[in-house]
Short mmCIF file of C-alpha atoms in Angstrom, two decimals:
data_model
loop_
_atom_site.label_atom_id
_atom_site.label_comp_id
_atom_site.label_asym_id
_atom_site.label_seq_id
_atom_site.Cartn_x
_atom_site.Cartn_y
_atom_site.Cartn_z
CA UNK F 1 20.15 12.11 -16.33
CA UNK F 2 20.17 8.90 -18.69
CA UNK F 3 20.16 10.65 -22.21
CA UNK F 4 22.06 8.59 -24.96
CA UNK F 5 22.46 9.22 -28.16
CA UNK F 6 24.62 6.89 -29.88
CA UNK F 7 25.41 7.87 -33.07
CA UNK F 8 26.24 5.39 -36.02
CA UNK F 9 27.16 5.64 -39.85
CA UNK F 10 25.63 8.85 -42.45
CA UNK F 11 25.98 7.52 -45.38
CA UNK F 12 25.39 9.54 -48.69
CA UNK F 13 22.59 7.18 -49.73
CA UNK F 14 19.77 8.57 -51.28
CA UNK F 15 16.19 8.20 -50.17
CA UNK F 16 14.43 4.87 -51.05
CA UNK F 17 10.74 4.45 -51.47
CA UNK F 18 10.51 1.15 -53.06
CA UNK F 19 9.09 -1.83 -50.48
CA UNK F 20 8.63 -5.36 -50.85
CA UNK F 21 6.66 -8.03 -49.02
CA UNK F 22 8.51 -9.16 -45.76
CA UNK F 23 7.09 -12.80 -44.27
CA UNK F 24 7.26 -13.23 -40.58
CA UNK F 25 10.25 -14.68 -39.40
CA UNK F 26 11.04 -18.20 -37.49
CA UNK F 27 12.16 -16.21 -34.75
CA UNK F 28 9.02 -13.58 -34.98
CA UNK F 29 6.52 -16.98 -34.73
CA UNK F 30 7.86 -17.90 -31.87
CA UNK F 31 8.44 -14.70 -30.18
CA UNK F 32 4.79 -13.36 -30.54
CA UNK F 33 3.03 -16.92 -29.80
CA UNK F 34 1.59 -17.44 -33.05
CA UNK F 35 0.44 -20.61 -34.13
CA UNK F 36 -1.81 -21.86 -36.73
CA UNK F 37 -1.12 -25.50 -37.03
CA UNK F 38 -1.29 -27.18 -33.71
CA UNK F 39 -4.97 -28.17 -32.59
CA UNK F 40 -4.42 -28.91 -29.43
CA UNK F 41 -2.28 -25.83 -28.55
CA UNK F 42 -3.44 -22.83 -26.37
CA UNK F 43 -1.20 -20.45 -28.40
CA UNK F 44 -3.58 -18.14 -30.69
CA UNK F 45 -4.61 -19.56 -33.87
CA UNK F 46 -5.52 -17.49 -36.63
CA UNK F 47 -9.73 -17.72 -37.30
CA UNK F 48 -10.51 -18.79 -41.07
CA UNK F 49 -13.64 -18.08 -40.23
CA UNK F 50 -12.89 -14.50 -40.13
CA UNK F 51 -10.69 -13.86 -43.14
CA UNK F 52 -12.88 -11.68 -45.21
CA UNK F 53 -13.59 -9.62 -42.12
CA UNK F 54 -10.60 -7.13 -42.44
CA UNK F 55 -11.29 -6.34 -45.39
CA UNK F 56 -15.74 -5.43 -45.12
CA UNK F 57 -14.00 -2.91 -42.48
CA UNK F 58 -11.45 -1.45 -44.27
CA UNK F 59 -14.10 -0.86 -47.28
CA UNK F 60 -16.53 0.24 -44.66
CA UNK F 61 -14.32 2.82 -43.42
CA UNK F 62 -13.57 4.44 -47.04
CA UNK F 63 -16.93 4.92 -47.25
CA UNK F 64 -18.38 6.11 -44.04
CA UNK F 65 -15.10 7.81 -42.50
CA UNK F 66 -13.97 11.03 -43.04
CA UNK F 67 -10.60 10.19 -44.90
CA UNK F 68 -8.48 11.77 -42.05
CA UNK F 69 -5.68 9.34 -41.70
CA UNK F 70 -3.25 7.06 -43.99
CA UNK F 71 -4.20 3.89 -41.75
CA UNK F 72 -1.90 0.81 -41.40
CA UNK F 73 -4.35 -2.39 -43.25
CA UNK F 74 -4.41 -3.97 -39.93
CA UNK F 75 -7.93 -3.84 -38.11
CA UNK F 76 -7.21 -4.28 -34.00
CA UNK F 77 -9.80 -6.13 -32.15
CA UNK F 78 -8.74 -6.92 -29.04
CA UNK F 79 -4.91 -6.27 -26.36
CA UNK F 80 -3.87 -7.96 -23.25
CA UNK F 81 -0.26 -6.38 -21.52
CA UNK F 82 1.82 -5.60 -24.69
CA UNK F 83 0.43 -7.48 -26.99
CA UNK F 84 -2.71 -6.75 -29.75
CA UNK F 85 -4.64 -8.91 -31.73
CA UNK F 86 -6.22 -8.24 -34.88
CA UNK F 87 -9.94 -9.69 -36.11
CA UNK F 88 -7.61 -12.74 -37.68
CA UNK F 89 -6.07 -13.61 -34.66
CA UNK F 90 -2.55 -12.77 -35.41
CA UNK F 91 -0.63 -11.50 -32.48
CA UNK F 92 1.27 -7.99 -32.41
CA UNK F 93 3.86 -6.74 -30.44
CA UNK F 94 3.09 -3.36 -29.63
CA UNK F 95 5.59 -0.35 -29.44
CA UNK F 96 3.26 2.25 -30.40
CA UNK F 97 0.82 2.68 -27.40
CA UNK F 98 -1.50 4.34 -29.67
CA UNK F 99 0.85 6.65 -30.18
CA UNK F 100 2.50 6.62 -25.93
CA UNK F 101 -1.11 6.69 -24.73
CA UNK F 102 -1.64 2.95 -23.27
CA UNK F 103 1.43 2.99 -20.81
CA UNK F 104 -0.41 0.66 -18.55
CA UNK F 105 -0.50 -1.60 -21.58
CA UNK F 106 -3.70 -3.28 -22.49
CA UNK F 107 -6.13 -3.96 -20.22
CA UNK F 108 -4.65 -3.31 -17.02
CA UNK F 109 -6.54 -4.42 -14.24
CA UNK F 110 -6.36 -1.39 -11.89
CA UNK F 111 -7.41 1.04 -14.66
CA UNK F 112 -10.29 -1.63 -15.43
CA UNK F 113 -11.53 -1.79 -11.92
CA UNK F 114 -11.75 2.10 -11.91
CA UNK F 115 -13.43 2.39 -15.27
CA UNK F 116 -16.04 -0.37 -14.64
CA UNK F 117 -16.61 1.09 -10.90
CA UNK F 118 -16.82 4.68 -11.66
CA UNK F 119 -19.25 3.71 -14.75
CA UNK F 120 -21.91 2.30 -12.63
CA UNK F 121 -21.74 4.94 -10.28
CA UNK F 122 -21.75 8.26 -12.06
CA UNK F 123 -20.37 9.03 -15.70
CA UNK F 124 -21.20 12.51 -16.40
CA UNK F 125 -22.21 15.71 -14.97
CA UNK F 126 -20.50 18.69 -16.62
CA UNK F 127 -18.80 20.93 -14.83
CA UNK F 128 -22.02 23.07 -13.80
CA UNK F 129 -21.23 20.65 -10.38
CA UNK F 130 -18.55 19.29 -8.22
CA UNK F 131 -17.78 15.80 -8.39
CA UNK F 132 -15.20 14.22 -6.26
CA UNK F 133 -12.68 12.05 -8.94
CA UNK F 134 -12.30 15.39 -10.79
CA UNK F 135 -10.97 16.88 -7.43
CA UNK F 136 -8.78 14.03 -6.34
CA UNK F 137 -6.85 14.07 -9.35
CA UNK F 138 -6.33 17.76 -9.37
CA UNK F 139 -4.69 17.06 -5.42
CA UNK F 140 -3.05 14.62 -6.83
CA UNK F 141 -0.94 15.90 -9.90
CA UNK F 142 -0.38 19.46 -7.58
CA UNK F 143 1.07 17.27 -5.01
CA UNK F 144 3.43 15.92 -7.50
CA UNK F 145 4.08 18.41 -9.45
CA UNK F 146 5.44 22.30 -9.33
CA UNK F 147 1.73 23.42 -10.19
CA UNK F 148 -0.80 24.97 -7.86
CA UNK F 149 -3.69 24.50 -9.85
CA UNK F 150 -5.06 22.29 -12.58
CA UNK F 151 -7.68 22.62 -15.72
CA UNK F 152 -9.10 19.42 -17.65
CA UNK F 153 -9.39 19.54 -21.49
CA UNK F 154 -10.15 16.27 -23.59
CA UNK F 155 -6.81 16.11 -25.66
CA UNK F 156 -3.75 17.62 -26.25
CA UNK F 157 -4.35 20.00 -28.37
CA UNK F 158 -7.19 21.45 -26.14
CA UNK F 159 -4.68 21.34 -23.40
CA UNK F 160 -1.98 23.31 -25.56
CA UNK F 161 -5.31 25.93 -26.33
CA UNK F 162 -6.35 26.69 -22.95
CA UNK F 163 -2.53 27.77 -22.28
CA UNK F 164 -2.69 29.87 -25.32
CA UNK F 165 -5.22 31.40 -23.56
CA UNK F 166 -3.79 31.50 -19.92
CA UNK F 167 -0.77 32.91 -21.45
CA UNK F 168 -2.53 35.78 -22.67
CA UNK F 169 -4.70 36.34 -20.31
CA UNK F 170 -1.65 36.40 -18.11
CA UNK F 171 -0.22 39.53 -19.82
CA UNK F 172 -3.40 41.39 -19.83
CA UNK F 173 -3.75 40.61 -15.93
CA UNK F 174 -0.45 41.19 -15.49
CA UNK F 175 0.06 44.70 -17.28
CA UNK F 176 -3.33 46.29 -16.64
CA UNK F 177 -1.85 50.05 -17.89
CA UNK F 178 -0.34 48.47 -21.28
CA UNK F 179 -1.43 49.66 -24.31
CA UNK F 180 -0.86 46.43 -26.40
CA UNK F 181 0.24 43.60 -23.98
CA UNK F 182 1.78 41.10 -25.16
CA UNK F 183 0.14 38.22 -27.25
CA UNK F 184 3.00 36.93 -29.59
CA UNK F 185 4.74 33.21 -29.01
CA UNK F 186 7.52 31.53 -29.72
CA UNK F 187 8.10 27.93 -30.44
CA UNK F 188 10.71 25.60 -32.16
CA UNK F 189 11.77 23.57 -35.42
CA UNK F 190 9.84 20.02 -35.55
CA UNK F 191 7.87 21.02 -32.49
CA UNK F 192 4.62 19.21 -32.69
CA UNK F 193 1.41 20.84 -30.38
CA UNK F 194 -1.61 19.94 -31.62
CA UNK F 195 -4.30 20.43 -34.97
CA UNK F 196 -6.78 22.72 -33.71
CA UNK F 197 -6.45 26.14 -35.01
CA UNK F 198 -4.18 27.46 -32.18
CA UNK F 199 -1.84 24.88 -31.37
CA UNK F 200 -1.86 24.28 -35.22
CA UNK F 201 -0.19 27.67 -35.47
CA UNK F 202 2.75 26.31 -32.60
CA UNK F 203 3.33 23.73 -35.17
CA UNK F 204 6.18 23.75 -36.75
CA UNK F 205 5.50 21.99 -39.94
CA UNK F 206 3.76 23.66 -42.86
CA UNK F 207 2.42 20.84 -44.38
CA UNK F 208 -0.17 20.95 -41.06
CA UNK F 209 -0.52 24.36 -41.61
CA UNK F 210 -0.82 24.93 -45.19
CA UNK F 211 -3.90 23.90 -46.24
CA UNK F 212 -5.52 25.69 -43.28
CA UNK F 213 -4.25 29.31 -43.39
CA UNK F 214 -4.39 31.87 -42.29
CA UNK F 215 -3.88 30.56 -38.86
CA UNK F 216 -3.47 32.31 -35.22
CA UNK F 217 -0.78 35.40 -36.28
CA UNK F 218 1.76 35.97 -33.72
CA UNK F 219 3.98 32.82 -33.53
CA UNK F 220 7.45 32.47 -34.35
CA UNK F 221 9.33 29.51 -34.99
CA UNK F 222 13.46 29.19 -33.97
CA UNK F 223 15.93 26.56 -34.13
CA UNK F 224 15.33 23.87 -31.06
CA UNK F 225 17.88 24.35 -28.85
CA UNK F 226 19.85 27.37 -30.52
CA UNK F 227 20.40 29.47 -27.65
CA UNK F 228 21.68 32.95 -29.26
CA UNK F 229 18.81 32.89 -31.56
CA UNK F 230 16.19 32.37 -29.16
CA UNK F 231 17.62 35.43 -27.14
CA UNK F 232 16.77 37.57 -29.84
CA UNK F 233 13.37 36.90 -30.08
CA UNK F 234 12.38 36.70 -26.77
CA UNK F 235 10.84 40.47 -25.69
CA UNK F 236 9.30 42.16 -22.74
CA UNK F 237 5.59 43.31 -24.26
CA UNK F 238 5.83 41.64 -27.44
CA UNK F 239 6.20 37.83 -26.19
CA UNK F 240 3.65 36.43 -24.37
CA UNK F 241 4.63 32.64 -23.70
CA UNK F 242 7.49 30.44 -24.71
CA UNK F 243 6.01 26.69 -25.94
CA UNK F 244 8.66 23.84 -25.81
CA UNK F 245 8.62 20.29 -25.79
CA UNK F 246 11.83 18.74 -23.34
CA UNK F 247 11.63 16.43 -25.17
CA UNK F 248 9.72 16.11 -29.14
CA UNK F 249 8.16 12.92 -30.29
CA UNK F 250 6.46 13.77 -33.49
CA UNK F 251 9.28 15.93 -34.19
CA UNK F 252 11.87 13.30 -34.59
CA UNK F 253 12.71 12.24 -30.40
CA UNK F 254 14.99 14.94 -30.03
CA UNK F 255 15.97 16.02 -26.70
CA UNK F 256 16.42 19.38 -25.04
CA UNK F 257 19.31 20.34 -23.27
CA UNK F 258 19.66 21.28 -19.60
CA UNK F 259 20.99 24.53 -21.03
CA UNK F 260 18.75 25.27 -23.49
CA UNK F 261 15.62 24.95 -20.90
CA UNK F 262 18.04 26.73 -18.12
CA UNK F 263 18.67 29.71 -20.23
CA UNK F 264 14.37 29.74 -21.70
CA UNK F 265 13.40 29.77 -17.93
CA UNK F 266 15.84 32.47 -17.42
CA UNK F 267 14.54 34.46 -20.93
CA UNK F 268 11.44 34.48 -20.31
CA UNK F 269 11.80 35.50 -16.26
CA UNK F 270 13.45 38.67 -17.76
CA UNK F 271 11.11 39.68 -20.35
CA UNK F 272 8.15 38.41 -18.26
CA UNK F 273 7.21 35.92 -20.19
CA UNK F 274 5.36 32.39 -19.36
CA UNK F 275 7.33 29.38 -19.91
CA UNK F 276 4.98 26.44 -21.19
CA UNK F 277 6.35 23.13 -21.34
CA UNK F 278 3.99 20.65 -23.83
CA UNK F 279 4.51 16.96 -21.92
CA UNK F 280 1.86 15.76 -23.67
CA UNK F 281 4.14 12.85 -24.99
CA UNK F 282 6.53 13.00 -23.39
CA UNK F 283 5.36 13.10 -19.43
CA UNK F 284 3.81 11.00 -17.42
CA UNK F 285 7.21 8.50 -16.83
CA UNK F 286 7.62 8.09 -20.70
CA UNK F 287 10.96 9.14 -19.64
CA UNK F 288 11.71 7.43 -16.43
CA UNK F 289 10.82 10.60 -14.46
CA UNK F 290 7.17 11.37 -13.83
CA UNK F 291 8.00 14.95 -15.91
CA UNK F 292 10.22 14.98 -18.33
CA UNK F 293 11.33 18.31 -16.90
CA UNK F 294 12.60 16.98 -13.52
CA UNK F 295 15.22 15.58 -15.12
CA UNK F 296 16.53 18.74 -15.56
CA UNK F 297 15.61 20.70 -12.61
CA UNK F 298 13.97 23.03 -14.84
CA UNK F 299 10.10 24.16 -13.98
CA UNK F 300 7.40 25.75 -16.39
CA UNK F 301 4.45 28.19 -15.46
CA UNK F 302 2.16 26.13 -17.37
CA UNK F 303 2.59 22.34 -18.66
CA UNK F 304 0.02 20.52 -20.62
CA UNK F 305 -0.70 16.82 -20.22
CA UNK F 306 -2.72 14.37 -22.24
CA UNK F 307 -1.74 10.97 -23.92
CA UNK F 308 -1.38 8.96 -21.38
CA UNK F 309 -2.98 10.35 -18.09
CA UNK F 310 -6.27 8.13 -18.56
CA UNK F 311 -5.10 5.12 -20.17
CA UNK F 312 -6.91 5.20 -23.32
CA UNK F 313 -9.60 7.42 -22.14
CA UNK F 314 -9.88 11.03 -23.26
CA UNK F 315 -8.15 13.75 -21.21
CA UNK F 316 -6.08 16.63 -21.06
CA UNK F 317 -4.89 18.50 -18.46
CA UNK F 318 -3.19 22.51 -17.63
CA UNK F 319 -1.14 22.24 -14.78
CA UNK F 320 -0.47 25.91 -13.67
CA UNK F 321 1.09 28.09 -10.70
CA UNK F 322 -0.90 30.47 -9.00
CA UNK F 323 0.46 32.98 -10.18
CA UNK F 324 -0.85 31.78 -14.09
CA UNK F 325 -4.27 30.76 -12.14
CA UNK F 326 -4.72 34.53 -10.86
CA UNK F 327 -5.03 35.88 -13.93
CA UNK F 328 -7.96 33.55 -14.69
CA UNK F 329 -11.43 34.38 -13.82
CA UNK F 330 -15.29 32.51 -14.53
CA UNK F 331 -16.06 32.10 -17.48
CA UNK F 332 -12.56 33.11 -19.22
CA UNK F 333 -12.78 28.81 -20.54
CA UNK F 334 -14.52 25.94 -20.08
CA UNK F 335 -15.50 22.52 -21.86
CA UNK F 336 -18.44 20.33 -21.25
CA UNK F 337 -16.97 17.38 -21.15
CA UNK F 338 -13.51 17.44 -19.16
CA UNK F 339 -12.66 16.15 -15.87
CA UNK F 340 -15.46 13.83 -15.97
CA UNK F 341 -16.13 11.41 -13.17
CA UNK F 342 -15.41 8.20 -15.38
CA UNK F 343 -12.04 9.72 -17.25
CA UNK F 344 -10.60 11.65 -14.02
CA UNK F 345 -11.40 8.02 -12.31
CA UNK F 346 -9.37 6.16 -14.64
CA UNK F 347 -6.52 9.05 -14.11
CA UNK F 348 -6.02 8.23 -10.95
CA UNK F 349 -5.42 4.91 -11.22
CA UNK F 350 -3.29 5.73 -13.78
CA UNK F 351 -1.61 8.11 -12.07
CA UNK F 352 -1.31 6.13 -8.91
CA UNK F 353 0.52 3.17 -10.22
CA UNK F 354 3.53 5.51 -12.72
CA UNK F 355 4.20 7.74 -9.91
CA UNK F 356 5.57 5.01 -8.16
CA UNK F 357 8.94 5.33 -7.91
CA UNK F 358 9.63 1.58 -8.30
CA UNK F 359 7.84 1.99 -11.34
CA UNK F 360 10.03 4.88 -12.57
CA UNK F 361 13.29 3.21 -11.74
CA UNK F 362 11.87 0.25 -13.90
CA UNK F 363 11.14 2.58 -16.69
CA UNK F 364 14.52 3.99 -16.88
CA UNK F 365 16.46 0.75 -16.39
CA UNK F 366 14.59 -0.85 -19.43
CA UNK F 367 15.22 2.41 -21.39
CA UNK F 368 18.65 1.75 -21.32
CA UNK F 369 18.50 -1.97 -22.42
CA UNK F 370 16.69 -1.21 -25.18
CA UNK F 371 18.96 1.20 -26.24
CA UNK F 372 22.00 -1.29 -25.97
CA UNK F 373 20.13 -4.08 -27.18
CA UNK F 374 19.15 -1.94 -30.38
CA UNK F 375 23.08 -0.51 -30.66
CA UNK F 376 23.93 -4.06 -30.61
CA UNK F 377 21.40 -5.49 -33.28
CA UNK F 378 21.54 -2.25 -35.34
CA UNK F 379 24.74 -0.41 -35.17
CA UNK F 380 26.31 -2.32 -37.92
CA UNK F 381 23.64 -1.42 -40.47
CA UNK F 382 24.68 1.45 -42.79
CA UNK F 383 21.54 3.18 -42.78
CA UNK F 384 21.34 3.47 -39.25
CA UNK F 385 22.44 6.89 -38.16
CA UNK F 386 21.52 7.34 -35.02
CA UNK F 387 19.90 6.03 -31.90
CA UNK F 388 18.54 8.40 -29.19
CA UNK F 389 15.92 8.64 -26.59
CA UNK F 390 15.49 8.77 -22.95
CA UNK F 391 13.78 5.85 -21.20
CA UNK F 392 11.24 4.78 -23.70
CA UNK F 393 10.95 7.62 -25.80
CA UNK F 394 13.16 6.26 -28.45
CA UNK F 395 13.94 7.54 -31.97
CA UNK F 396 15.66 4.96 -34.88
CA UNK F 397 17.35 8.06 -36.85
CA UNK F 398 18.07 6.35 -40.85
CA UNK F 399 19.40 7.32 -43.59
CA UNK F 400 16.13 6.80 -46.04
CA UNK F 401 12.31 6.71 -45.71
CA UNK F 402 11.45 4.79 -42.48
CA UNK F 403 8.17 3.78 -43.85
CA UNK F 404 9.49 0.21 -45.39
CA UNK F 405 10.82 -0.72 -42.33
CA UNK F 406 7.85 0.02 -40.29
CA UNK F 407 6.05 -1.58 -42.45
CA UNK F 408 8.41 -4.84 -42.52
CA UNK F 409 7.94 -5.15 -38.65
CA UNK F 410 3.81 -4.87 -38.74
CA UNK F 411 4.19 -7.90 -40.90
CA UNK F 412 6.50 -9.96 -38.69
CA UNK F 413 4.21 -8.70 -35.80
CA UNK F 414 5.76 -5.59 -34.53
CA UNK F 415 4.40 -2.25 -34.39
CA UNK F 416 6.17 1.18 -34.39
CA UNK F 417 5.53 4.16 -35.43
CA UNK F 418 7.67 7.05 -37.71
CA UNK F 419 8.40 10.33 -36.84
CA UNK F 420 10.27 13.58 -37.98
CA UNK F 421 10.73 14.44 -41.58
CA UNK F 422 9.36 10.24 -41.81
CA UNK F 423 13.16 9.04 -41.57
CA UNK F 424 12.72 8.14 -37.70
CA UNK F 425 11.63 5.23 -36.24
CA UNK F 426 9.88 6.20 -33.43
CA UNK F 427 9.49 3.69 -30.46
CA UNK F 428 7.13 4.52 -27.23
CA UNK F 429 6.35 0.65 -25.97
CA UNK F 430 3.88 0.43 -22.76
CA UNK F 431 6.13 1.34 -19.85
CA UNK F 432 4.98 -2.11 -18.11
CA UNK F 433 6.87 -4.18 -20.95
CA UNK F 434 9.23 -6.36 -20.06
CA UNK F 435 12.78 -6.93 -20.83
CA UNK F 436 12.01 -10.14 -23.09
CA UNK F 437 9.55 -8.35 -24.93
CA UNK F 438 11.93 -5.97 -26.06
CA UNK F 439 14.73 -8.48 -27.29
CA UNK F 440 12.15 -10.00 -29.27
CA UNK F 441 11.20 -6.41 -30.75
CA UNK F 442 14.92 -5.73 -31.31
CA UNK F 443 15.26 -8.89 -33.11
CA UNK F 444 12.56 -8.39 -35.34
CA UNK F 445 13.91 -4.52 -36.32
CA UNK F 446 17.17 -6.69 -36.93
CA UNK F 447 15.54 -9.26 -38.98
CA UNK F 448 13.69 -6.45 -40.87
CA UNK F 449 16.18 -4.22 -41.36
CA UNK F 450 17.37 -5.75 -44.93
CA UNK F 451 14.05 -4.23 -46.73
CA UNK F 452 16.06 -0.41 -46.42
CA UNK F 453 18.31 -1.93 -49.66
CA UNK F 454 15.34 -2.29 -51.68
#
């Protein structure tokens, strides 16, 4: 396995909130392509023209949006590879994926070519009929996968509820002559599986929760990775499924252990249990492996899929063995809209190009340049404490707020994301990005990095 965590300074300094303006470096300019004077250049220029734009949006969207989400002032018109471009014309590296969905990048022509093909043929039919790109993908992700069988949702979180479900069904399939099967779970510190009412309940952090109680009863929440305490909770008729993420993105990029998943397979063998491993950020080669699991040589009864499986497109998907698919009958779940033609089109292409194992090898390979690249560029800083990941899945682990510094890079052209308790940088770049790409984004974290002494 390629795990490394290389950790740096811990400083006693206290959180900082306070930002100030950061102006896009020499080095940024070049880096991104950016160029406003030169008329006769093909670089991008920015488009006076279109200066007030950005703003009409972002007042449109206070008033006709729901006000869901604390967006960054940047309004996104158009990508190409790794790169995004905003209705000024200024160019943006992009580390975020929208959030490790786009890991073809922007744009990529296979996934275009099955989008554009499948949407002249047939879009939508429900899943009242058959239609043959929803079955191709299911062959496809059993044949490289542990699972037998295969149910399409639209998102994570849809994924992460139809397991719920499963998993319960399970024990009521499985222990016909019990009284009270079991129907409890247990899941981890900064785990992270989705906002609809069920997986909002496998979510660790109350601040999801809160304002939405009383949620699904029945979950409880342990230390990630604390073996002896995990034992304890895990029970024959009381615990129905185990939900873990190998590896947790929103949660901070914290990694399992080969232990740790060893001795939950193990668990919940004894107590009869379903182990349910939530890939939804972290699979798909975000890791350098197709599943994050095989690194381990660990395998789940159930594992949910999402982000990136359709490139942009909405999907999620229930990979399960037969003997989790037994226990389900007609009727037990369903959803009008998944495993469409058009998104279970775009899948495969997907899915055909990151199962590659050339791909793979490149996805691991540039994982661990970043990773020395960003020791390199920001070991030395004091705030840095830590830099872990595994292929690109990386977390920036500081010492204050990560906020200023994400928003330093956005202005020099760079976009990340935070995670955790909002003290992690949290990097998951398109896995087709190249090795120059990411020296210019570890140059521009470098050059940004004085806006934590603020």
């Amino acid at each position: 396995m390629s795990f490394i965590h290389i950790r740096l300074h811990n400083p006693l300094t206290p959180p900082l909130n306070l930002r100030r303006p950061f102006r896009r470096s020499s080095f940024a300019t070049a880096c991104l392509n950016v160029e406003v004077e030169a008329e006769n250049s093909n670089a991008l220029r920015l488009d006076s023209s279109k200066l007030g734009l950005a703003k009409e949006v972002m007042e449109a969207e206070a008033k006709f949006l729901v006000g869901t989400y604390a967006r960054a002032p940047v309004v996104l018109a158009s990508g190409k590879g790794c790169k995004l471009y905003d209705v000024e014309g200024r160019e943006y590296l992009d580390l975020s994926s929208g959030i490790a969905v786009n890991s073809l990048g922007h744009g990529d022509e296979d996934w275009l070519k099955a989008v554009v093909e499948q949407a002249s043929t047939l879009t939508h039919v429900s899943n009242m009929y058959y239609s043959i790109p929803q079955i191709e993908l299911a062959k496809r992700l059993v044949a490289a996968s542990f699972a037998d069988r295969v149910f399409f949702s639209n998102s994570g979180t849809e994924a992460n509820e139809a397991a719920i479900k499963f998993a319960r069904k399970f024990q009521r399939h499985s222990n016909p002559d019990a009284k009270e099967p079991a129907t409890e779970f247990i899941c981890f510190s900064n785990c992270f599986h989705g906002r609809t009412m069920g997986a909002l309940a496998l979510t660790s952090k109350e601040h999801y929760r809160s304002p939405f109680e009383p949620v699904m009863p029945g979950v409880t929440f342990v230390e990630y990775g604390n073996i002896q305490a995990t034992k304890e909770l895990i029970q024959r008729g009381k615990t129905a499924a185990v939900f873990v993420e190998p590896i947790q993105g929103e949660g901070g990029i914290y990694s399992a252990t080969k232990e740790f998943l060893q001795f939950l397979r193990s668990a919940c063998d004894d107590a009869g249990a379903l182990l349910v491993f939530d890939e939804v950020q972290c699979g798909l080669g975000r890791t350098g492996y197709l599943w994050a699991h095989e690194a381990y040589g660990v395998f789940p009864d159930i594992m949910t899929l999402a982000k990136p499986l359709a490139g942009g497109l909405p999907i999620g998907a229930v990979l399960v063995t037969e003997r989790v698919a037994s226990a389900i009958n007609y009727g037990d779940h369903g959803s009008t809209f998944a495993g469409s033609p058009l998104v279970c089109n775009a899948a495969l292409a997907v899915l055909n190009k990151i199962s590659n194992p050339s791909f793979l090898a490149s996805v691991s390979k540039k994982g661990l340049y970043f990773k020395e690249i960003l020791k390199q560029k920001l070991g030395g800083s004091s705030h840095v404490r830590e830099i872990r990941g595994f292929g690109l899945i990386i977390g920036i682990d500081l010492d204050v707020p990560a906020t200023p510094l994400v928003d330093a890079c956005r202005n020099s052209g760079l976009l990340v994301l935070t995670a955790g308790k909002g003290n992690v940088v949290r990097i998951v770049p398109p896995l087709i990005i190249t090795e120059q790409e990411l020296d210019c984004a570890a140059e521009i974290l470098s050059q940004a990095l004085p806006v934590l002494d603020s």
